[in-house]
Amino acid sequence: MIPTDLYKTLKDNGTISAESFDKLTEKQQSSLFSLHWELKTLLYLGVVLLSGGLGILIYKNIDSIGHQAILAGIAAICGGCFYYCFRHKNPFSRELLKSPGVLFDYVVLLGCLSFLTFTGYLQYQYQIFGTHYGMATFIPMLVLFYVAYEFDHLGVLSMAIANLAVWMGVSVTPSSLLSNANFDNQTLIYTYLLLGLILLLVGFFSERFNFKKHFRFSYLHFGIHISFIALLFAYFNHYDSATAILWLLILFGLGYYLYVDAMRHKSFYFMLLVILYSYVATSILVFRLLDGMSNTDSIYMLCLYFIISAAVLILRIIRLNKQIKAS
């Protein structure tokens, strides 16, 4: 890029006119706008819309098309996608792999969506797994994890984690956790907690053994949300029990470890998650401690607590953000 001072020198020497100088300066100051993420979003949306459109088409014409023809069509799409991917893929590597082509990642995604549709259709229509419903999710989960690592695809990895959650009998999205009315079930709480800890461990081991360590973010993203929500509900479930303190100590212990790890990796996102979940747990504890006071006093103290704690929390987050950027 040519510096603006050179244009000014050329103008002063009479080499270029004032009008040309103004145009060159304006062009120099106008930076290019990247459409990279916009195009990627449109392509991913196109794959999802294609899958959804095919599903609607099949649903409306299932009587005239026939189950075998539908399965053959889905299998052809799935087989064609994976044939293309295996033909054009780069050799496997433990490190980050660059995509061999612009369309490669989207073909992988379409192939996986077609495969899930195919296996789900087989189970629904022909019950190939019988009453062993775990196998109907376990086999697709293994395939998705294999595809994610073989083709180095973060989107497929998220799908594989979701299938792991389904196989364990839960839902991976935090909104589903919060809206689930059965969180008084101890088995469900322990299952969520186990799932969250497994994801955290896999994320840490990915970096420790330098095996697809860029997958660490996806594992920790799901693991932190699921683990902390499970611990919070376990704390809720033992309101009048000494066990509640134990759950709270486990939550703060996990939070401290993840906080130190986030600061070591200079990850503002994970540090923010840990702080927010810990703040929620602290606020619940304060609310319980003030529960024995009179209504007027407790409301006054709660308002005072939230005003002061929110201000301290915001200032702390801002300071940590500056600290991470400066380090």
XYZ file of C-alpha atoms in Angstrom:
327
model
C 0.000 0.000 0.000
C 1.446 3.380 -1.030
C 1.724 5.878 1.871
C -0.344 9.085 1.702
C 2.821 11.192 2.212
C 4.072 10.083 -1.198
C 0.885 11.344 -2.859
C 1.351 14.680 -1.085
C 4.937 14.928 -2.303
C 3.859 14.201 -5.876
C 1.178 16.865 -5.605
C 3.641 19.452 -4.248
C 6.029 18.673 -7.108
C 3.267 19.163 -9.621
C 3.436 15.569 -10.832
C -0.265 14.968 -10.079
C -3.140 17.437 -9.926
C -5.084 18.359 -6.807
C -8.091 16.479 -8.150
C -6.053 13.322 -8.660
C -4.569 13.731 -5.194
C -8.044 13.879 -3.624
C -9.189 10.766 -5.507
C -6.060 8.801 -4.587
C -6.322 9.828 -0.939
C -9.977 8.827 -0.795
C -9.215 5.480 -2.398
C -6.296 4.928 -0.006
C -8.503 5.525 3.025
C -11.325 3.283 1.774
C -10.573 -0.195 3.093
C -11.902 -3.306 1.409
C -14.879 -5.038 3.009
C -14.598 -8.791 3.376
C -17.625 -10.941 2.512
C -15.968 -14.135 3.749
C -18.255 -14.850 6.693
C -21.369 -13.635 4.875
C -20.727 -16.073 2.028
C -19.951 -18.929 4.418
C -23.168 -18.251 6.313
C -25.169 -18.270 3.076
C -23.563 -21.541 1.988
C -24.251 -23.243 5.329
C -27.804 -21.899 5.238
C -28.158 -23.274 1.717
C -27.165 -26.764 2.870
C -29.659 -26.652 5.739
C -32.445 -25.320 3.495
C -31.691 -28.008 0.910
C -31.986 -30.735 3.551
C -35.176 -29.216 4.943
C -36.673 -28.767 1.471
C -36.004 -32.374 0.556
C -37.635 -33.474 3.801
C -40.773 -31.446 3.076
C -40.879 -32.748 -0.502
C -40.637 -36.330 0.739
C -43.279 -35.780 3.422
C -45.825 -34.369 0.960
C -45.240 -37.017 -1.704
C -44.453 -40.086 0.368
C -47.449 -42.053 -0.910
C -46.575 -41.570 -4.568
C -42.784 -41.884 -4.221
C -42.502 -44.942 -1.980
C -40.212 -45.678 0.968
C -37.626 -47.638 -1.005
C -37.267 -44.882 -3.585
C -36.876 -42.270 -0.854
C -34.226 -44.308 0.935
C -32.397 -44.899 -2.347
C -32.417 -41.176 -3.089
C -31.102 -40.252 0.359
C -28.452 -42.980 0.146
C -27.385 -41.691 -3.301
C -26.957 -38.147 -1.971
C -25.056 -39.385 1.088
C -22.846 -41.750 -0.932
C -22.123 -39.101 -3.567
C -21.095 -36.564 -0.918
C -18.745 -38.943 0.875
C -17.306 -40.212 -2.415
C -16.442 -36.621 -3.343
C -14.963 -35.982 0.116
C -12.740 -39.066 0.149
C -11.550 -38.317 -3.377
C -10.537 -34.734 -2.569
C -9.538 -34.893 1.098
C -6.074 -34.080 2.372
C -4.066 -36.776 4.186
C -5.025 -37.135 7.844
C -3.094 -34.999 10.291
C -3.179 -34.434 14.037
C -2.862 -30.716 13.323
C -5.300 -28.280 11.725
C -6.033 -29.245 8.112
C -6.736 -26.667 5.454
C -9.881 -27.356 3.448
C -8.956 -28.709 -0.029
C -11.655 -26.663 -1.737
C -14.315 -24.001 -1.304
C -17.221 -26.457 -1.411
C -15.554 -29.281 0.505
C -16.825 -28.356 4.002
C -20.381 -27.927 2.763
C -20.365 -31.260 0.946
C -19.175 -32.923 4.180
C -22.009 -31.261 6.085
C -24.604 -32.292 3.485
C -23.300 -35.865 3.545
C -23.620 -36.049 7.341
C -27.122 -34.579 7.339
C -28.132 -37.073 4.649
C -26.625 -39.928 6.661
C -28.562 -38.932 9.798
C -31.751 -38.691 7.748
C -31.092 -42.102 6.223
C -30.489 -43.888 9.545
C -33.414 -42.130 11.205
C -35.726 -43.053 8.329
C -34.600 -46.697 8.462
C -35.277 -46.916 12.181
C -38.636 -45.157 11.963
C -39.987 -47.095 8.991
C -38.353 -50.513 9.324
C -37.105 -50.628 12.959
C -33.770 -52.105 11.879
C -32.449 -51.686 15.425
C -35.648 -53.042 16.964
C -36.152 -51.758 20.494
C -32.428 -51.080 20.924
C -32.875 -47.345 20.498
C -29.417 -46.657 21.863
C -27.883 -48.271 18.781
C -29.887 -45.898 16.555
C -27.946 -42.999 18.082
C -24.690 -44.769 18.971
C -23.780 -45.760 15.391
C -24.450 -42.290 13.904
C -22.450 -40.792 16.787
C -19.402 -42.932 15.939
C -19.697 -42.061 12.248
C -19.965 -38.327 12.993
C -16.931 -38.355 15.290
C -14.955 -40.257 12.642
C -15.979 -37.798 9.896
C -15.210 -34.805 12.121
C -11.665 -36.003 12.791
C -11.020 -37.439 9.333
C -12.084 -34.279 7.473
C -11.277 -31.811 10.274
C -14.788 -30.356 10.401
C -15.901 -28.339 13.445
C -19.546 -28.300 12.375
C -19.705 -32.092 12.224
C -17.936 -32.248 15.593
C -20.776 -30.218 17.128
C -23.261 -32.640 15.573
C -21.293 -35.567 17.028
C -21.348 -33.996 20.509
C -25.110 -33.523 20.193
C -25.464 -37.200 19.250
C -23.350 -38.159 22.254
C -25.793 -36.251 24.430
C -28.771 -37.942 22.758
C -27.151 -41.345 23.246
C -26.733 -40.584 26.938
C -30.415 -39.705 27.045
C -30.184 -35.931 27.377
C -30.258 -32.814 25.235
C -27.100 -30.791 24.760
C -28.577 -27.296 24.340
C -28.560 -25.124 27.504
C -32.093 -23.868 26.730
C -33.389 -27.442 26.861
C -31.623 -27.985 30.166
C -33.267 -24.915 31.669
C -36.729 -25.735 30.321
C -36.609 -29.406 31.392
C -39.141 -30.024 34.140
C -37.471 -33.203 35.408
C -34.369 -31.698 36.972
C -35.411 -33.017 40.340
C -34.355 -36.400 38.986
C -30.943 -37.131 40.481
C -30.028 -39.536 37.674
C -30.588 -36.815 35.092
C -28.418 -34.357 37.019
C -25.575 -36.862 37.329
C -25.881 -37.736 33.640
C -25.565 -34.100 32.618
C -22.644 -33.587 34.970
C -20.887 -36.691 33.654
C -21.428 -35.526 30.075
C -20.047 -32.080 30.851
C -16.956 -33.453 32.597
C -16.304 -35.910 29.750
C -16.370 -33.061 27.236
C -14.043 -30.958 29.391
C -11.588 -33.845 29.762
C -11.589 -34.572 26.022
C -10.924 -30.889 25.366
C -7.987 -30.834 27.772
C -6.570 -34.107 26.424
C -6.828 -32.798 22.853
C -4.368 -30.084 23.765
C -2.276 -32.229 26.118
C -1.558 -34.860 23.459
C -1.600 -32.395 20.558
C -4.356 -34.336 18.786
C -6.670 -31.940 16.939
C -6.133 -29.384 19.690
C -8.158 -26.797 17.754
C -11.208 -28.944 18.665
C -10.620 -27.919 22.275
C -12.846 -24.856 21.969
C -15.902 -26.858 20.885
C -15.490 -29.402 23.682
C -15.007 -26.738 26.342
C -17.876 -24.625 25.017
C -20.406 -27.424 25.515
C -18.673 -28.855 28.576
C -18.663 -25.611 30.575
C -22.331 -24.855 29.921
C -23.534 -28.372 30.702
C -21.338 -28.869 33.788
C -22.238 -25.584 35.441
C -25.969 -25.873 34.714
C -25.981 -29.398 36.144
C -24.142 -28.212 39.276
C -26.522 -25.282 39.723
C -29.546 -27.564 39.549
C -27.901 -30.010 41.945
C -27.466 -27.075 44.337
C -31.138 -26.122 43.820
C -32.197 -29.669 44.593
C -30.624 -29.687 48.068
C -32.049 -26.465 49.448
C -32.310 -27.574 53.075
C -29.510 -30.126 53.008
C -25.853 -29.920 53.949
C -25.174 -31.553 50.586
C -25.973 -28.205 48.963
C -22.748 -26.781 50.373
C -20.816 -29.680 48.870
C -22.312 -29.029 45.431
C -21.508 -25.333 45.804
C -17.889 -26.106 46.713
C -17.591 -28.402 43.685
C -18.994 -25.636 41.459
C -16.543 -23.038 42.791
C -13.662 -25.526 42.600
C -14.406 -26.314 38.963
C -14.884 -22.624 38.282
C -11.502 -21.732 39.797
C -9.721 -24.393 37.730
C -11.421 -23.277 34.507
C -10.756 -19.619 35.335
C -7.028 -20.254 35.755
C -7.007 -22.273 32.538
C -8.844 -19.513 30.659
C -6.364 -16.894 31.859
C -3.468 -19.148 30.875
C -4.891 -19.487 27.349
C -5.919 -15.817 27.252
C -9.497 -16.836 26.475
C -11.870 -14.011 27.393
C -14.921 -16.046 26.348
C -14.299 -18.966 28.723
C -13.226 -16.602 31.496
C -16.502 -14.697 31.054
C -18.569 -17.909 31.217
C -16.898 -19.004 34.442
C -17.389 -15.604 36.070
C -21.060 -15.382 35.094
C -21.916 -18.895 36.289
C -20.017 -18.310 39.544
C -21.869 -15.015 40.004
C -25.210 -16.799 39.566
C -24.215 -19.375 42.198
C -23.070 -16.632 44.595
C -26.306 -14.715 44.083
C -28.344 -17.831 44.901
C -26.308 -18.293 48.084
C -26.886 -14.657 49.106
C -30.609 -15.024 48.430
C -30.767 -18.102 50.660
C -28.846 -16.369 53.454
C -31.276 -13.438 53.356
C -34.300 -15.707 53.210
C -34.646 -15.769 56.992
C -34.887 -11.982 57.307
C -38.096 -9.956 57.168
C -39.480 -9.158 53.742
C -38.587 -5.458 53.861
C -35.037 -6.019 55.096
C -34.371 -8.863 52.648
C -35.626 -6.859 49.658
C -33.497 -3.861 50.689
C -30.389 -6.033 51.136
C -30.946 -7.862 47.853
C -31.284 -4.591 45.937
C -28.121 -3.294 47.579
C -26.298 -6.540 46.811
C -27.248 -6.587 43.139
C -26.346 -2.922 42.614
C -22.915 -3.248 44.237
C -22.107 -6.729 42.888
C -23.156 -5.848 39.327
C -20.917 -2.769 39.352
C -17.977 -4.746 40.749
C -18.591 -7.548 38.255
C -18.620 -5.194 35.241
C -15.459 -3.386 36.363
C -13.718 -6.720 36.986
C -14.641 -8.044 33.549
C -13.418 -4.853 31.862
C -10.132 -5.022 33.772
C -9.626 -8.698 32.920
C -10.342 -7.998 29.258
C -7.650 -5.303 29.204
C -5.280 -7.622 31.054
C -5.795 -10.407 28.515
C -5.306 -8.047 25.553
C -2.148 -6.563 27.084
C -0.531 -9.924 27.853
